[in-house]
PDB file of C-alpha atoms and ligand atoms in Angstrom:
ATOM      1  CA  MET A   1     103.243 200.501 -87.275  1.00 49.00           C
ATOM      2  CA  ASN A   2     103.684 199.275 -83.670  1.00 59.00           C
ATOM      3  CA  ASN A   3      99.929 198.887 -83.309  1.00 61.00           C
ATOM      4  CA  LYS A   4      99.879 196.514 -86.274  1.00 64.00           C
ATOM      5  CA  ILE A   5     102.614 194.375 -84.692  1.00 52.00           C
ATOM      6  CA  ILE A   6     100.769 194.275 -81.371  1.00 48.00           C
ATOM      7  CA  ILE A   7      97.511 193.378 -83.113  1.00 51.00           C
ATOM      8  CA  ALA A   8      99.300 190.643 -85.048  1.00 56.00           C
ATOM      9  CA  ILE A   9     100.786 189.214 -81.813  1.00 49.00           C
ATOM     10  CA  VAL A  10      97.435 189.344 -80.022  1.00 52.00           C
ATOM     11  CA  ALA A  11      95.732 187.712 -82.987  1.00 57.00           C
ATOM     12  CA  GLY A  12      98.411 185.002 -83.055  1.00 55.00           C
ATOM     13  CA  VAL A  13      98.014 184.297 -79.333  1.00 54.00           C
ATOM     14  CA  VAL A  14      94.249 184.070 -79.732  1.00 57.00           C
ATOM     15  CA  VAL A  15      94.521 181.689 -82.690  1.00 57.00           C
ATOM     16  CA  VAL A  16      97.144 179.462 -81.048  1.00 53.00           C
ATOM     17  CA  GLY A  17      95.352 179.538 -77.701  1.00 53.00           C
ATOM     18  CA  GLY A  18      92.083 178.680 -79.375  1.00 54.00           C
ATOM     19  CA  ALA A  19      93.675 175.795 -81.198  1.00 52.00           C
ATOM     20  CA  ILE A  20      95.192 174.427 -77.984  1.00 49.00           C
ATOM     21  CA  PHE A  21      91.823 174.775 -76.242  1.00 55.00           C
ATOM     22  CA  ALA A  22      90.049 172.998 -79.090  1.00 53.00           C
ATOM     23  CA  VAL A  23      92.539 170.128 -79.016  1.00 50.00           C
ATOM     24  CA  SER A  24      92.321 169.836 -75.232  1.00 52.00           C
ATOM     25  CA  GLN A  25      88.522 169.559 -75.462  1.00 55.00           C
ATOM     26  CA  ARG A  26      88.754 166.566 -77.775  1.00 52.00           C
ATOM     27  CA  PRO A  27      88.427 163.202 -76.049  1.00 52.00           C
ATOM     28  CA  SER A  28      91.745 161.457 -76.123  1.00 51.00           C
ATOM     29  CA  GLY A  29      92.203 158.034 -77.598  1.00 50.00           C
ATOM     30  CA  THR A  30      89.401 156.145 -79.263  1.00 46.00           C
ATOM     31  CA  PRO A  31      86.013 157.837 -79.613  1.00 51.00           C
ATOM     32  CA  ALA A  32      84.400 154.954 -77.707  1.00 51.00           C
ATOM     33  CA  ALA A  33      84.331 156.687 -74.337  1.00 52.00           C
ATOM     34  CA  THR A  34      82.031 154.103 -72.775  1.00 51.00           C
ATOM     35  CA  PRO A  35      83.610 152.166 -69.905  1.00 50.00           C
ATOM     36  CA  SER A  36      84.746 148.746 -70.999  1.00 48.00           C
ATOM     37  CA  PRO A  37      82.680 145.983 -69.439  1.00 49.00           C
ATOM     38  CA  ALA A  38      84.184 143.587 -66.961  1.00 49.00           C
ATOM     39  CA  PRO A  39      85.227 140.225 -68.353  1.00 50.00           C
ATOM     40  CA  ASN A  40      82.359 137.903 -69.157  1.00 54.00           C
ATOM     41  CA  THR A  41      79.765 140.617 -68.721  1.00 52.00           C
ATOM     42  CA  GLN A  42      77.914 142.705 -71.254  1.00 48.00           C
ATOM     43  CA  ASN A  43      75.667 145.704 -71.291  1.00 50.00           C
ATOM     44  CA  ALA A  44      73.212 144.286 -73.778  1.00 56.00           C
ATOM     45  CA  GLN A  45      69.695 143.520 -72.688  1.00 76.00           C
ATOM     46  CA  ALA A  46      69.792 140.301 -70.686  1.00 92.00           C
ATOM     47  CA  ALA A  47      67.592 137.389 -71.740  1.00 95.00           C
ATOM     48  CA  ALA A  48      66.457 136.939 -68.149  1.00 98.00           C
ATOM     49  CA  THR A  49      66.712 138.570 -64.762  1.00 98.00           C
ATOM     50  CA  ILE A  50      67.024 136.661 -61.532  1.00 98.00           C
ATOM     51  CA  THR A  51      66.229 138.805 -58.524  1.00 98.00           C
ATOM     52  CA  TYR A  52      67.603 138.158 -55.056  1.00 98.00           C
ATOM     53  CA  SER A  53      65.392 139.491 -52.293  1.00 98.00           C
ATOM     54  CA  ALA A  54      64.888 138.734 -48.614  1.00 96.00           C
ATOM     55  CA  ASN A  55      62.899 135.694 -49.803  1.00 96.00           C
ATOM     56  CA  GLY A  56      65.782 134.338 -51.875  1.00 98.00           C
ATOM     57  CA  PHE A  57      66.089 133.979 -55.628  1.00 98.00           C
ATOM     58  CA  SER A  58      63.171 134.587 -57.956  1.00 98.00           C
ATOM     59  CA  PRO A  59      62.239 132.973 -60.230  1.00 98.00           C
ATOM     60  CA  ALA A  60      63.353 129.610 -58.890  1.00 98.00           C
ATOM     61  CA  THR A  61      63.974 128.315 -62.402  1.00 98.00           C
ATOM     62  CA  THR A  62      65.128 130.162 -65.518  1.00 98.00           C
ATOM     63  CA  THR A  63      65.707 128.898 -69.048  1.00 98.00           C
ATOM     64  CA  ILE A  64      67.864 130.673 -71.626  1.00 98.00           C
ATOM     65  CA  LYS A  65      69.772 129.800 -74.758  1.00 97.00           C
ATOM     66  CA  SER A  66      73.536 129.365 -74.830  1.00 97.00           C
ATOM     67  CA  GLY A  67      75.232 132.699 -75.458  1.00 97.00           C
ATOM     68  CA  GLN A  68      72.482 134.727 -73.838  1.00 97.00           C
ATOM     69  CA  SER A  69      73.027 136.699 -70.689  1.00 97.00           C
ATOM     70  CA  VAL A  70      71.354 136.731 -67.322  1.00 98.00           C
ATOM     71  CA  THR A  71      71.212 139.665 -64.949  1.00 98.00           C
ATOM     72  CA  PHE A  72      71.338 139.004 -61.241  1.00 98.00           C
ATOM     73  CA  LYS A  73      69.708 141.827 -59.315  1.00 98.00           C
ATOM     74  CA  ASN A  74      70.055 142.199 -55.571  1.00 98.00           C
ATOM     75  CA  THR A  75      66.985 143.884 -54.103  1.00 98.00           C
ATOM     76  CA  SER A  76      67.661 142.573 -50.607  1.00 98.00           C
ATOM     77  CA  SER A  77      69.234 144.665 -47.870  1.00 98.00           C
ATOM     78  CA  SER A  78      72.309 142.462 -47.618  1.00 97.00           C
ATOM     79  CA  GLU A  79      75.124 141.402 -49.894  1.00 98.00           C
ATOM     80  CA  VAL A  80      74.577 138.294 -51.997  1.00 98.00           C
ATOM     81  CA  GLN A  81      77.293 136.075 -53.429  1.00 98.00           C
ATOM     82  CA  VAL A  82      76.011 134.162 -56.456  1.00 98.00           C
ATOM     83  CA  ASP A  83      77.898 130.934 -57.135  1.00 98.00           C
ATOM     84  CA  SER A  84      77.440 127.704 -59.044  1.00 98.00           C
ATOM     85  CA  ASP A  85      76.551 124.524 -57.210  1.00 98.00           C
ATOM     86  CA  PRO A  86      77.909 122.520 -55.523  1.00 98.00           C
ATOM     87  CA  HIS A  87      78.623 124.561 -52.409  1.00 98.00           C
ATOM     88  CA  PRO A  88      81.372 125.230 -51.455  1.00 98.00           C
ATOM     89  CA  ILE A  89      83.480 124.344 -54.508  1.00 98.00           C
ATOM     90  CA  HIS A  90      81.275 125.927 -57.221  1.00 98.00           C
ATOM     91  CA  THR A  91      82.516 123.772 -60.084  1.00 98.00           C
ATOM     92  CA  ASP A  92      79.367 122.765 -62.029  1.00 98.00           C
ATOM     93  CA  ASN A  93      79.359 125.898 -64.196  1.00 98.00           C
ATOM     94  CA  GLU A  94      82.006 128.478 -63.390  1.00 98.00           C
ATOM     95  CA  ASP A  95      80.199 131.056 -65.542  1.00 98.00           C
ATOM     96  CA  LEU A  96      77.695 131.152 -62.676  1.00 98.00           C
ATOM     97  CA  ASN A  97      80.343 132.199 -60.182  1.00 98.00           C
ATOM     98  CA  VAL A  98      79.090 135.743 -60.414  1.00 98.00           C
ATOM     99  CA  GLY A  99      80.526 136.807 -57.068  1.00 98.00           C
ATOM    100  CA  THR A 100      79.258 139.379 -54.637  1.00 98.00           C
ATOM    101  CA  ILE A 101      76.548 141.884 -55.495  1.00 98.00           C
ATOM    102  CA  ALA A 102      75.881 144.756 -53.123  1.00 98.00           C
ATOM    103  CA  PRO A 103      72.316 145.686 -52.140  1.00 98.00           C
ATOM    104  CA  GLY A 104      70.659 147.586 -54.968  1.00 98.00           C
ATOM    105  CA  GLN A 105      73.267 146.489 -57.496  1.00 98.00           C
ATOM    106  CA  SER A 106      73.162 143.972 -60.320  1.00 98.00           C
ATOM    107  CA  LYS A 107      75.586 141.960 -62.415  1.00 98.00           C
ATOM    108  CA  THR A 108      75.104 140.448 -65.853  1.00 98.00           C
ATOM    109  CA  VAL A 109      76.888 137.350 -67.093  1.00 98.00           C
ATOM    110  CA  VAL A 110      76.932 135.588 -70.449  1.00 97.00           C
ATOM    111  CA  LEU A 111      76.246 131.877 -70.122  1.00 98.00           C
ATOM    112  CA  THR A 112      77.402 129.430 -72.786  1.00 97.00           C
ATOM    113  CA  LYS A 113      77.823 126.031 -71.118  1.00 98.00           C
ATOM    114  CA  LYS A 114      74.720 123.985 -71.921  1.00 98.00           C
ATOM    115  CA  GLY A 115      72.888 122.010 -69.288  1.00 98.00           C
ATOM    116  CA  ALA A 116      70.831 122.376 -66.144  1.00 98.00           C
ATOM    117  CA  PHE A 117      72.672 123.988 -63.259  1.00 98.00           C
ATOM    118  CA  GLY A 118      72.008 124.961 -59.700  1.00 98.00           C
ATOM    119  CA  LEU A 119      73.209 128.148 -58.115  1.00 98.00           C
ATOM    120  CA  HIS A 120      73.080 129.506 -54.601  1.00 98.00           C
ATOM    121  CA  ASN A 121      73.908 132.425 -52.369  1.00 98.00           C
ATOM    122  CA  HIS A 122      77.282 131.367 -51.022  1.00 98.00           C
ATOM    123  CA  LEU A 123      76.693 133.548 -47.952  1.00 98.00           C
ATOM    124  CA  ASN A 124      73.381 131.776 -47.272  1.00 97.00           C
ATOM    125  CA  PRO A 125      73.592 128.457 -49.167  1.00 98.00           C
ATOM    126  CA  GLY A 126      69.993 127.505 -48.448  1.00 98.00           C
ATOM    127  CA  ASN A 127      68.914 130.128 -50.984  1.00 98.00           C
ATOM    128  CA  THR A 128      69.066 128.425 -54.350  1.00 98.00           C
ATOM    129  CA  ALA A 129      67.855 128.706 -57.934  1.00 98.00           C
ATOM    130  CA  HIS A 130      68.171 126.667 -61.116  1.00 98.00           C
ATOM    131  CA  ILE A 131      69.014 127.697 -64.629  1.00 98.00           C
ATOM    132  CA  THR A 132      68.784 125.680 -67.809  1.00 98.00           C
ATOM    133  CA  ILE A 133      71.012 126.723 -70.712  1.00 98.00           C
ATOM    134  CA  GLN A 134      69.833 125.251 -74.005  1.00 97.00           C
TER     135      GLN A 134
HETATM  136 CU1   CU B   1      78.918 128.230 -52.074  1.00 63.49          CU
END
């Protein structure tokens, strides 16, 4: 008689404990556990990549279509700060004010404003590149 009660209690603890464990293992909130991208950036394959190395930006000119994205990749050993021309006010195309990118890192931006724009490394304004957005 007592054994049956003890077995029932143990079984109940196991079932309840198992249920709590199962619930705790479930990801909370929405199933989309991927980190949300920063504003104006996307994880999709970029239409073009502009690399910043010790020699500056490469390629010097890039052409994409409006709505496509461009990845800026810093392969140099120093920080780069990508900004729209003109230096230092950066007002031609504010989508190109990508900001600082640490060595070895990259940032991707979606560009929508059509036209031909210059950009530069704000920390070394002689390093420039051009991008045409059709
Ligand atoms: Cu600047």
